[in-house]
């Protein structure tokens, strides 16, 4: 199987480089490209040329405009990368009979209620980022390409900056720490996303692949928490590991979303229903705490 991976150095892209390698020939690109191949999603002509030259069996797109707040004032670029480029990749995939695997977000929902969102629930994004990601989904699904769109939430990874590392740093430096406690979702490890992607790829694009599996799936850890709960787990773990903290887990102040104004509104309810993914691909998603604890062990070594 020949796989073209875009966005190879993002949180998910980095883990995909590991998880996809055993599946066949992997051509992995970042924004800079390599060997004359363009990996820049804002260069649509370059992307077309890349797909036509590589002729992959599967395109995995882990690249995205993910600066949620910046997107509010950078709409054209966010739309180009999150909406136009994925739609174009889908058209190119269709033309050569390749699969497209793409990632989307809980931010396509408006965050109302306290239910778990099904894949079929109406989308109503609150932010530019959410809207451009929704348009990307729509462009892919209407292309007629064989495609899997994996909506995930609250992604973290041991590599690069992430919420857990920020909490660890702030709890060592500051006297007080306030964290939003009224947004609900599941922190999901990039490792888990990459491993599940590899599993799905084997099912859909292997020798006995099945194009009827095309569609949108929710891929997240199971269980739920708030950013405040996430921070508490991080600091509890740090205390147990002997890290000297000025703010301990029980001293993190819970605050409301309204008390922490940011340019892009966030959905309060990001709970994703996982049954479609679990039943279709015979998976059982682990509890969010499991992956976070493992990541903390890694970064504290
Ligand atoms: P990251 O921000 O870690 O990675 C995104 C990657 O895209 C970066 O490597 C970035 O490169 C690259 N990129 C940005 N612009 C371009 C461009 N013009 N051309 C090529 N590459 C580009 O994101 P994640 O790994 O966390 O996200 C993976 C997917 O999951 C995305 O589709 C995202 O929307 C989705 N998602 C993420 C969530 C999260 O909490 N992070 C939550 C829900 C969904 P560079 O470093 O050079 O900018």
CSV table of C-alpha atoms and ligand atoms in Angstrom, one decimal:
chain,number,residue,atom,x,y,z
A,1,UNK,CA,0.0,0.0,0.0
A,2,UNK,CA,1.4,3.4,-0.9
A,3,UNK,CA,0.4,6.2,1.6
A,4,UNK,CA,0.8,9.9,1.1
A,5,UNK,CA,0.9,11.6,4.6
A,6,UNK,CA,0.4,15.4,4.8
A,7,UNK,CA,1.2,17.4,7.9
A,8,UNK,CA,3.8,14.9,9.1
A,9,UNK,CA,5.1,17.0,11.9
A,10,UNK,CA,1.9,18.0,13.7
A,11,UNK,CA,0.8,16.2,16.9
A,12,UNK,CA,-1.2,13.6,15.0
A,13,UNK,CA,1.1,13.6,11.9
A,14,UNK,CA,4.1,12.8,14.0
A,15,UNK,CA,2.4,9.7,15.5
A,16,UNK,CA,1.1,8.7,12.1
A,17,UNK,CA,4.6,8.5,10.8
A,18,UNK,CA,5.2,5.8,13.4
A,19,UNK,CA,1.9,4.0,13.0
A,20,UNK,CA,1.6,4.0,9.2
A,21,UNK,CA,5.2,2.9,8.5
A,22,UNK,CA,4.5,-0.8,8.8
A,23,UNK,CA,1.6,-0.6,6.3
A,24,UNK,CA,3.7,-0.1,3.2
A,25,UNK,CA,5.5,2.7,1.4
A,26,UNK,CA,5.0,6.0,3.2
A,27,UNK,CA,5.6,9.3,1.5
A,28,UNK,CA,5.4,11.8,4.4
A,29,UNK,CA,5.5,15.6,3.8
A,30,UNK,CA,5.3,18.7,5.9
A,31,UNK,CA,4.6,22.2,4.7
A,32,UNK,CA,8.1,22.5,3.3
A,33,UNK,CA,7.7,19.4,1.1
A,34,UNK,CA,10.6,17.1,0.0
A,35,UNK,CA,12.2,15.7,-3.2
A,36,UNK,CA,10.4,18.2,-5.3
A,37,UNK,CA,7.0,17.3,-3.8
A,38,UNK,CA,4.8,20.1,-2.4
A,39,UNK,CA,3.2,19.5,1.0
A,40,UNK,CA,1.8,23.0,1.5
A,41,UNK,CA,-2.0,22.9,1.7
A,42,UNK,CA,-2.2,26.5,0.7
A,43,UNK,CA,-0.7,25.7,-2.7
A,44,UNK,CA,-3.5,23.9,-4.5
A,45,UNK,CA,-1.6,23.5,-7.8
A,46,UNK,CA,1.3,22.1,-5.9
A,47,UNK,CA,-0.9,19.6,-4.0
A,48,UNK,CA,-2.5,18.4,-7.3
A,49,UNK,CA,1.0,17.8,-8.7
A,50,UNK,CA,2.0,15.9,-5.6
A,51,UNK,CA,-0.9,13.5,-5.7
A,52,UNK,CA,-0.5,12.9,-9.4
A,53,UNK,CA,3.2,12.3,-9.1
A,54,UNK,CA,3.0,10.0,-6.0
A,55,UNK,CA,-0.1,8.1,-7.1
A,56,UNK,CA,-0.9,6.9,-3.6
A,57,UNK,CA,-3.5,4.2,-2.6
A,58,UNK,CA,-4.3,6.3,0.4
A,59,UNK,CA,-3.9,10.0,1.3
A,60,UNK,CA,-3.8,10.8,5.0
A,61,UNK,CA,-4.3,14.5,5.7
A,62,UNK,CA,-3.1,15.4,9.2
A,63,UNK,CA,-2.4,19.0,8.1
A,64,UNK,CA,-4.8,21.8,9.2
A,65,UNK,CA,-5.0,25.4,10.3
A,66,UNK,CA,-5.4,24.7,14.0
A,67,UNK,CA,-4.8,28.1,15.5
A,68,UNK,CA,-8.4,28.4,16.7
A,69,UNK,CA,-8.3,32.0,17.9
A,70,UNK,CA,-6.1,33.3,15.1
A,71,UNK,CA,-8.5,31.9,12.5
A,72,UNK,CA,-11.1,34.5,13.6
A,73,UNK,CA,-9.0,37.2,11.9
A,74,UNK,CA,-7.3,35.0,9.3
A,75,UNK,CA,-10.4,33.6,7.7
A,76,UNK,CA,-9.2,33.2,4.0
A,77,UNK,CA,-6.1,31.2,4.9
A,78,UNK,CA,-8.0,29.0,7.4
A,79,UNK,CA,-10.6,28.3,4.7
A,80,UNK,CA,-8.0,27.6,2.1
A,81,UNK,CA,-6.2,25.0,4.3
A,82,UNK,CA,-9.2,23.5,6.2
A,83,UNK,CA,-11.9,23.6,3.5
A,84,UNK,CA,-10.6,24.1,-0.1
A,85,UNK,CA,-7.4,21.9,0.2
A,86,UNK,CA,-9.2,18.8,1.7
A,87,UNK,CA,-12.0,19.1,-1.0
A,88,UNK,CA,-9.3,19.2,-3.7
A,89,UNK,CA,-7.5,16.2,-2.1
A,90,UNK,CA,-10.8,14.3,-2.2
A,91,UNK,CA,-11.3,15.1,-5.9
A,92,UNK,CA,-7.8,14.0,-6.7
A,93,UNK,CA,-8.2,10.9,-4.6
A,94,UNK,CA,-11.4,10.1,-6.5
A,95,UNK,CA,-9.7,10.5,-9.9
A,96,UNK,CA,-7.1,7.9,-9.0
A,97,UNK,CA,-9.3,5.6,-7.0
A,98,UNK,CA,-7.4,6.3,-3.7
A,99,UNK,CA,-8.8,6.6,-0.2
A,100,UNK,CA,-8.7,9.9,1.7
A,101,UNK,CA,-8.4,9.8,5.5
A,102,UNK,CA,-9.0,13.2,7.0
A,103,UNK,CA,-9.4,14.7,10.6
A,104,UNK,CA,-12.1,17.0,11.8
A,105,UNK,CA,-13.3,18.3,15.1
A,106,UNK,CA,-15.9,18.5,17.8
A,107,UNK,CA,-15.9,22.3,17.0
A,108,UNK,CA,-18.3,21.6,14.1
A,109,UNK,CA,-21.0,21.4,16.8
A,110,UNK,CA,-22.5,24.3,18.7
A,111,UNK,CA,-21.9,22.6,22.0
A,112,UNK,CA,-25.5,22.8,23.2
A,113,UNK,CA,-27.1,20.3,25.6
A,114,UNK,CA,-25.4,17.6,27.5
A,115,UNK,CA,-25.8,14.6,25.2
A,116,UNK,CA,-23.1,12.8,23.2
A,117,UNK,CA,-23.1,14.0,19.6
A,118,UNK,CA,-23.8,11.4,17.0
A,119,UNK,CA,-22.1,11.6,13.6
A,120,UNK,CA,-25.5,12.4,12.1
A,121,UNK,CA,-26.3,15.4,14.4
A,122,UNK,CA,-26.6,18.7,12.7
A,123,UNK,CA,-23.4,20.8,12.6
A,124,UNK,CA,-23.5,24.5,13.7
A,125,UNK,CA,-20.0,25.7,14.3
A,126,UNK,CA,-19.5,28.7,16.6
A,127,UNK,CA,-16.1,29.8,15.2
A,128,UNK,CA,-14.3,30.4,12.0
A,129,UNK,CA,-12.1,27.3,12.7
A,130,UNK,CA,-15.1,25.2,13.3
A,131,UNK,CA,-16.9,26.5,10.1
A,132,UNK,CA,-13.8,25.9,7.9
A,133,UNK,CA,-13.4,22.4,9.3
A,134,UNK,CA,-17.1,21.7,8.6
A,135,UNK,CA,-16.8,23.0,5.0
A,136,UNK,CA,-13.8,20.7,4.6
A,137,UNK,CA,-15.9,17.7,5.7
A,138,UNK,CA,-18.7,18.7,3.3
A,139,UNK,CA,-16.3,19.1,0.4
A,140,UNK,CA,-14.9,15.6,1.0
A,141,UNK,CA,-18.2,13.9,1.5
A,142,UNK,CA,-19.7,15.5,-1.7
A,143,UNK,CA,-16.7,14.6,-3.8
A,144,UNK,CA,-17.8,11.0,-4.1
A,145,UNK,CA,-14.3,9.8,-3.1
A,146,UNK,CA,-13.7,6.9,-0.8
A,147,UNK,CA,-13.1,8.8,2.4
A,148,UNK,CA,-13.0,8.5,6.1
A,149,UNK,CA,-13.5,11.7,8.2
A,150,UNK,CA,-12.5,11.2,11.8
A,151,UNK,CA,-13.8,13.8,14.1
A,152,UNK,CA,-11.7,14.0,17.3
A,153,UNK,CA,-11.5,16.3,20.3
A,154,UNK,CA,-9.0,17.9,22.7
A,155,UNK,CA,-5.9,16.4,21.1
A,156,UNK,CA,-2.7,16.2,23.2
A,157,UNK,CA,0.7,14.6,22.5
A,158,UNK,CA,4.0,14.2,24.4
A,159,UNK,CA,5.8,16.1,21.7
A,160,UNK,CA,5.4,19.9,21.3
A,161,UNK,CA,3.3,22.3,23.4
A,162,UNK,CA,0.1,21.0,25.0
A,163,UNK,CA,-2.4,21.8,27.7
A,164,UNK,CA,-0.9,19.3,30.2
A,165,UNK,CA,2.6,20.8,29.9
A,166,UNK,CA,1.2,24.3,30.3
A,167,UNK,CA,-0.6,23.3,33.5
A,168,UNK,CA,2.6,21.7,34.9
A,169,UNK,CA,4.6,24.8,34.2
A,170,UNK,CA,2.0,27.3,35.6
A,171,UNK,CA,1.5,25.2,38.7
A,172,UNK,CA,5.2,25.4,39.4
A,173,UNK,CA,5.6,29.1,38.6
A,174,UNK,CA,2.3,30.8,39.8
A,175,UNK,CA,0.6,31.2,43.1
A,176,UNK,CA,-2.9,30.6,41.7
A,177,UNK,CA,-4.4,28.8,38.7
A,178,UNK,CA,-7.9,29.1,37.3
A,179,UNK,CA,-9.2,26.7,34.7
A,180,UNK,CA,-12.5,26.5,32.7
A,181,UNK,CA,-14.8,23.9,34.3
A,182,UNK,CA,-17.9,24.1,32.2
A,183,UNK,CA,-16.7,22.7,28.8
A,184,UNK,CA,-17.1,18.9,28.6
A,185,UNK,CA,-15.2,16.6,26.4
A,186,UNK,CA,-12.5,13.9,26.2
A,187,UNK,CA,-8.8,14.6,25.9
A,188,UNK,CA,-7.6,12.3,23.1
A,189,UNK,CA,-4.0,11.3,22.6
A,190,UNK,CA,-2.4,11.7,19.2
A,191,UNK,CA,-0.9,8.2,19.7
A,192,UNK,CA,-4.4,6.7,20.0
A,193,UNK,CA,-5.6,8.6,16.9
A,194,UNK,CA,-2.7,7.4,14.9
A,195,UNK,CA,-3.1,3.7,16.0
A,196,UNK,CA,-6.8,3.7,15.3
A,197,UNK,CA,-6.1,5.3,11.9
A,198,UNK,CA,-3.7,2.5,11.0
A,199,UNK,CA,-6.3,-0.1,12.1
A,200,UNK,CA,-9.0,1.6,10.0
A,201,UNK,CA,-6.7,1.8,7.0
A,202,UNK,CA,-6.0,-1.9,7.1
A,203,UNK,CA,-9.8,-2.5,7.1
A,204,UNK,CA,-10.8,-0.1,4.4
A,205,UNK,CA,-7.9,-0.1,2.0
A,206,UNK,CA,-6.4,-3.5,2.4
A,207,UNK,CA,-6.8,-6.3,0.0
A,208,UNK,CA,-10.3,-6.9,1.1
A,209,UNK,CA,-11.1,-3.2,1.5
A,210,UNK,CA,-14.7,-2.0,1.5
A,211,UNK,CA,-15.7,1.3,0.1
A,212,UNK,CA,-19.0,1.1,1.9
A,213,UNK,CA,-17.2,2.0,5.1
A,214,UNK,CA,-16.8,5.6,3.8
A,215,UNK,CA,-18.2,8.3,6.0
A,216,UNK,CA,-17.8,10.3,9.2
A,217,UNK,CA,-16.7,8.7,12.5
A,218,UNK,CA,-16.1,10.1,15.9
A,219,UNK,CA,-12.7,9.1,17.3
A,220,UNK,CA,-12.0,10.1,20.8
A,221,UNK,CA,-11.0,8.6,24.2
A,222,UNK,CA,-14.0,7.4,26.2
A,223,UNK,CA,-15.3,9.0,29.4
A,224,UNK,CA,-15.5,12.8,29.8
A,225,UNK,CA,-14.0,15.6,31.8
A,226,UNK,CA,-13.6,19.3,31.8
A,227,UNK,CA,-10.4,21.3,31.3
A,228,UNK,CA,-10.4,21.8,35.0
A,229,UNK,CA,-10.7,18.0,35.5
A,230,UNK,CA,-7.9,17.5,33.0
A,231,UNK,CA,-5.7,19.9,34.9
A,232,UNK,CA,-6.5,18.2,38.2
A,233,UNK,CA,-5.3,14.8,36.8
A,234,UNK,CA,-2.1,16.4,35.5
A,235,UNK,CA,-1.2,18.0,38.9
A,236,UNK,CA,-2.2,14.9,40.9
A,237,UNK,CA,0.1,12.9,38.8
A,238,UNK,CA,2.9,15.4,39.1
A,239,UNK,CA,2.5,15.5,42.9
A,240,UNK,CA,2.7,11.7,43.1
A,241,UNK,CA,5.9,11.9,41.0
A,242,UNK,CA,7.5,14.3,43.4
A,243,UNK,CA,7.3,17.5,41.4
A,244,UNK,CA,7.3,20.6,43.6
A,245,UNK,CA,4.1,22.5,42.9
A,246,UNK,CA,3.0,25.9,44.1
A,247,UNK,CA,-0.6,25.1,43.1
A,248,UNK,CA,-1.7,21.6,44.0
A,249,UNK,CA,-4.5,19.7,42.2
A,250,UNK,CA,-7.1,20.6,44.9
A,251,UNK,CA,-6.3,24.3,44.7
A,252,UNK,CA,-7.1,24.8,41.0
A,253,UNK,CA,-9.9,27.3,40.8
A,254,UNK,CA,-12.8,26.2,38.6
A,255,UNK,CA,-14.0,29.1,36.4
A,256,UNK,CA,-16.8,29.5,33.8
A,257,UNK,CA,-16.1,29.9,30.1
A,258,UNK,CA,-17.4,33.5,30.4
A,259,UNK,CA,-14.6,34.3,32.9
A,260,UNK,CA,-12.0,33.4,30.3
A,261,UNK,CA,-12.7,35.4,27.2
A,262,UNK,CA,-11.0,34.3,24.0
A,263,UNK,CA,-11.6,35.5,20.4
A,264,UNK,CA,-13.2,32.2,19.2
A,265,UNK,CA,-16.2,30.8,21.1
A,266,UNK,CA,-15.7,27.2,22.2
A,267,UNK,CA,-18.5,24.6,22.4
A,268,UNK,CA,-19.5,23.7,26.0
A,269,UNK,CA,-20.6,20.2,25.1
A,270,UNK,CA,-17.9,18.3,23.1
A,271,UNK,CA,-19.0,14.8,24.1
A,272,UNK,CA,-18.7,12.6,21.0
A,273,UNK,CA,-20.6,9.3,20.7
A,274,UNK,CA,-18.1,6.5,19.8
A,275,UNK,CA,-20.4,3.6,19.0
A,276,UNK,CA,-20.2,3.9,15.2
A,277,UNK,CA,-16.4,3.7,15.3
A,278,UNK,CA,-16.3,1.0,17.9
A,279,UNK,CA,-18.9,-1.2,16.2
A,280,UNK,CA,-17.8,-0.7,12.6
A,281,UNK,CA,-14.1,-1.4,13.3
A,282,UNK,CA,-14.4,-3.7,16.3
A,283,UNK,CA,-12.7,-1.3,18.7
A,284,UNK,CA,-13.1,-0.3,22.4
A,285,UNK,CA,-11.8,3.2,23.0
A,286,UNK,CA,-9.8,3.5,26.3
A,287,UNK,CA,-10.7,6.0,29.1
A,288,UNK,CA,-9.1,9.4,28.6
A,289,UNK,CA,-7.2,9.1,31.9
A,290,UNK,CA,-5.2,6.2,30.6
A,291,UNK,CA,-3.6,8.0,27.7
A,292,UNK,CA,-3.0,11.2,29.7
A,293,UNK,CA,-1.2,9.3,32.5
A,294,UNK,CA,1.0,7.5,30.0
A,295,UNK,CA,1.8,10.8,28.3
A,296,UNK,CA,2.7,12.4,31.7
A,297,UNK,CA,5.0,9.5,32.5
A,298,UNK,CA,6.7,10.1,29.2
A,299,UNK,CA,7.2,13.8,29.6
A,300,UNK,CA,8.3,13.6,33.2
A,301,UNK,CA,11.1,11.1,32.5
B,1,LIG,P1,-1.2,20.4,14.9
B,1,LIG,O1,-1.5,21.9,15.0
B,1,LIG,O2,-0.3,19.8,15.9
B,1,LIG,O3,-0.7,20.0,13.5
B,1,LIG,C1,-1.2,20.6,12.3
B,1,LIG,C2,-0.1,20.5,11.3
B,1,LIG,O4,-0.6,21.1,10.1
B,1,LIG,C3,1.2,21.2,11.7
B,1,LIG,O5,2.3,20.4,11.5
B,1,LIG,C4,1.2,22.4,10.7
B,1,LIG,O6,2.5,22.7,10.3
B,1,LIG,C5,0.5,21.8,9.5
B,1,LIG,N1,0.1,22.9,8.6
B,1,LIG,C6,-0.5,24.1,8.9
B,1,LIG,N2,-0.7,24.8,7.8
B,1,LIG,C7,-0.2,24.0,6.8
B,1,LIG,C8,-0.1,24.2,5.4
B,1,LIG,N3,-0.4,25.3,4.8
B,1,LIG,N4,0.5,23.2,4.7
B,1,LIG,C9,0.9,22.1,5.2
B,1,LIG,N5,0.8,21.9,6.6
B,1,LIG,C10,0.3,22.8,7.3
B,1,LIG,O7,-2.7,19.8,14.9
B,1,LIG,P2,-3.1,18.3,15.4
B,1,LIG,O8,-2.1,17.3,15.0
B,1,LIG,O9,-3.5,18.4,16.8
B,1,LIG,O10,-4.4,18.2,14.5
B,1,LIG,C11,-4.6,17.1,13.6
B,1,LIG,C12,-6.0,17.2,13.1
B,1,LIG,O11,-6.9,17.0,14.2
B,1,LIG,C13,-6.4,18.5,12.4
B,1,LIG,O12,-7.3,18.2,11.3
B,1,LIG,C14,-7.2,19.2,13.5
B,1,LIG,O13,-8.1,20.1,12.9
B,1,LIG,C15,-7.9,18.1,14.2
B,1,LIG,N6,-8.3,18.3,15.6
B,1,LIG,C16,-7.3,18.8,16.4
B,1,LIG,C17,-7.7,19.1,17.7
B,1,LIG,C18,-6.7,19.6,18.7
B,1,LIG,O14,-7.1,19.8,19.9
B,1,LIG,N7,-5.5,19.9,18.4
B,1,LIG,C19,-9.1,18.8,18.2
B,1,LIG,C20,-9.9,18.3,17.2
B,1,LIG,C21,-9.5,18.0,16.0
B,1,LIG,P3,3.3,23.9,11.0
B,1,LIG,O15,3.8,23.4,12.3
B,1,LIG,O16,4.5,24.2,10.0
B,1,LIG,O17,2.4,25.1,11.1
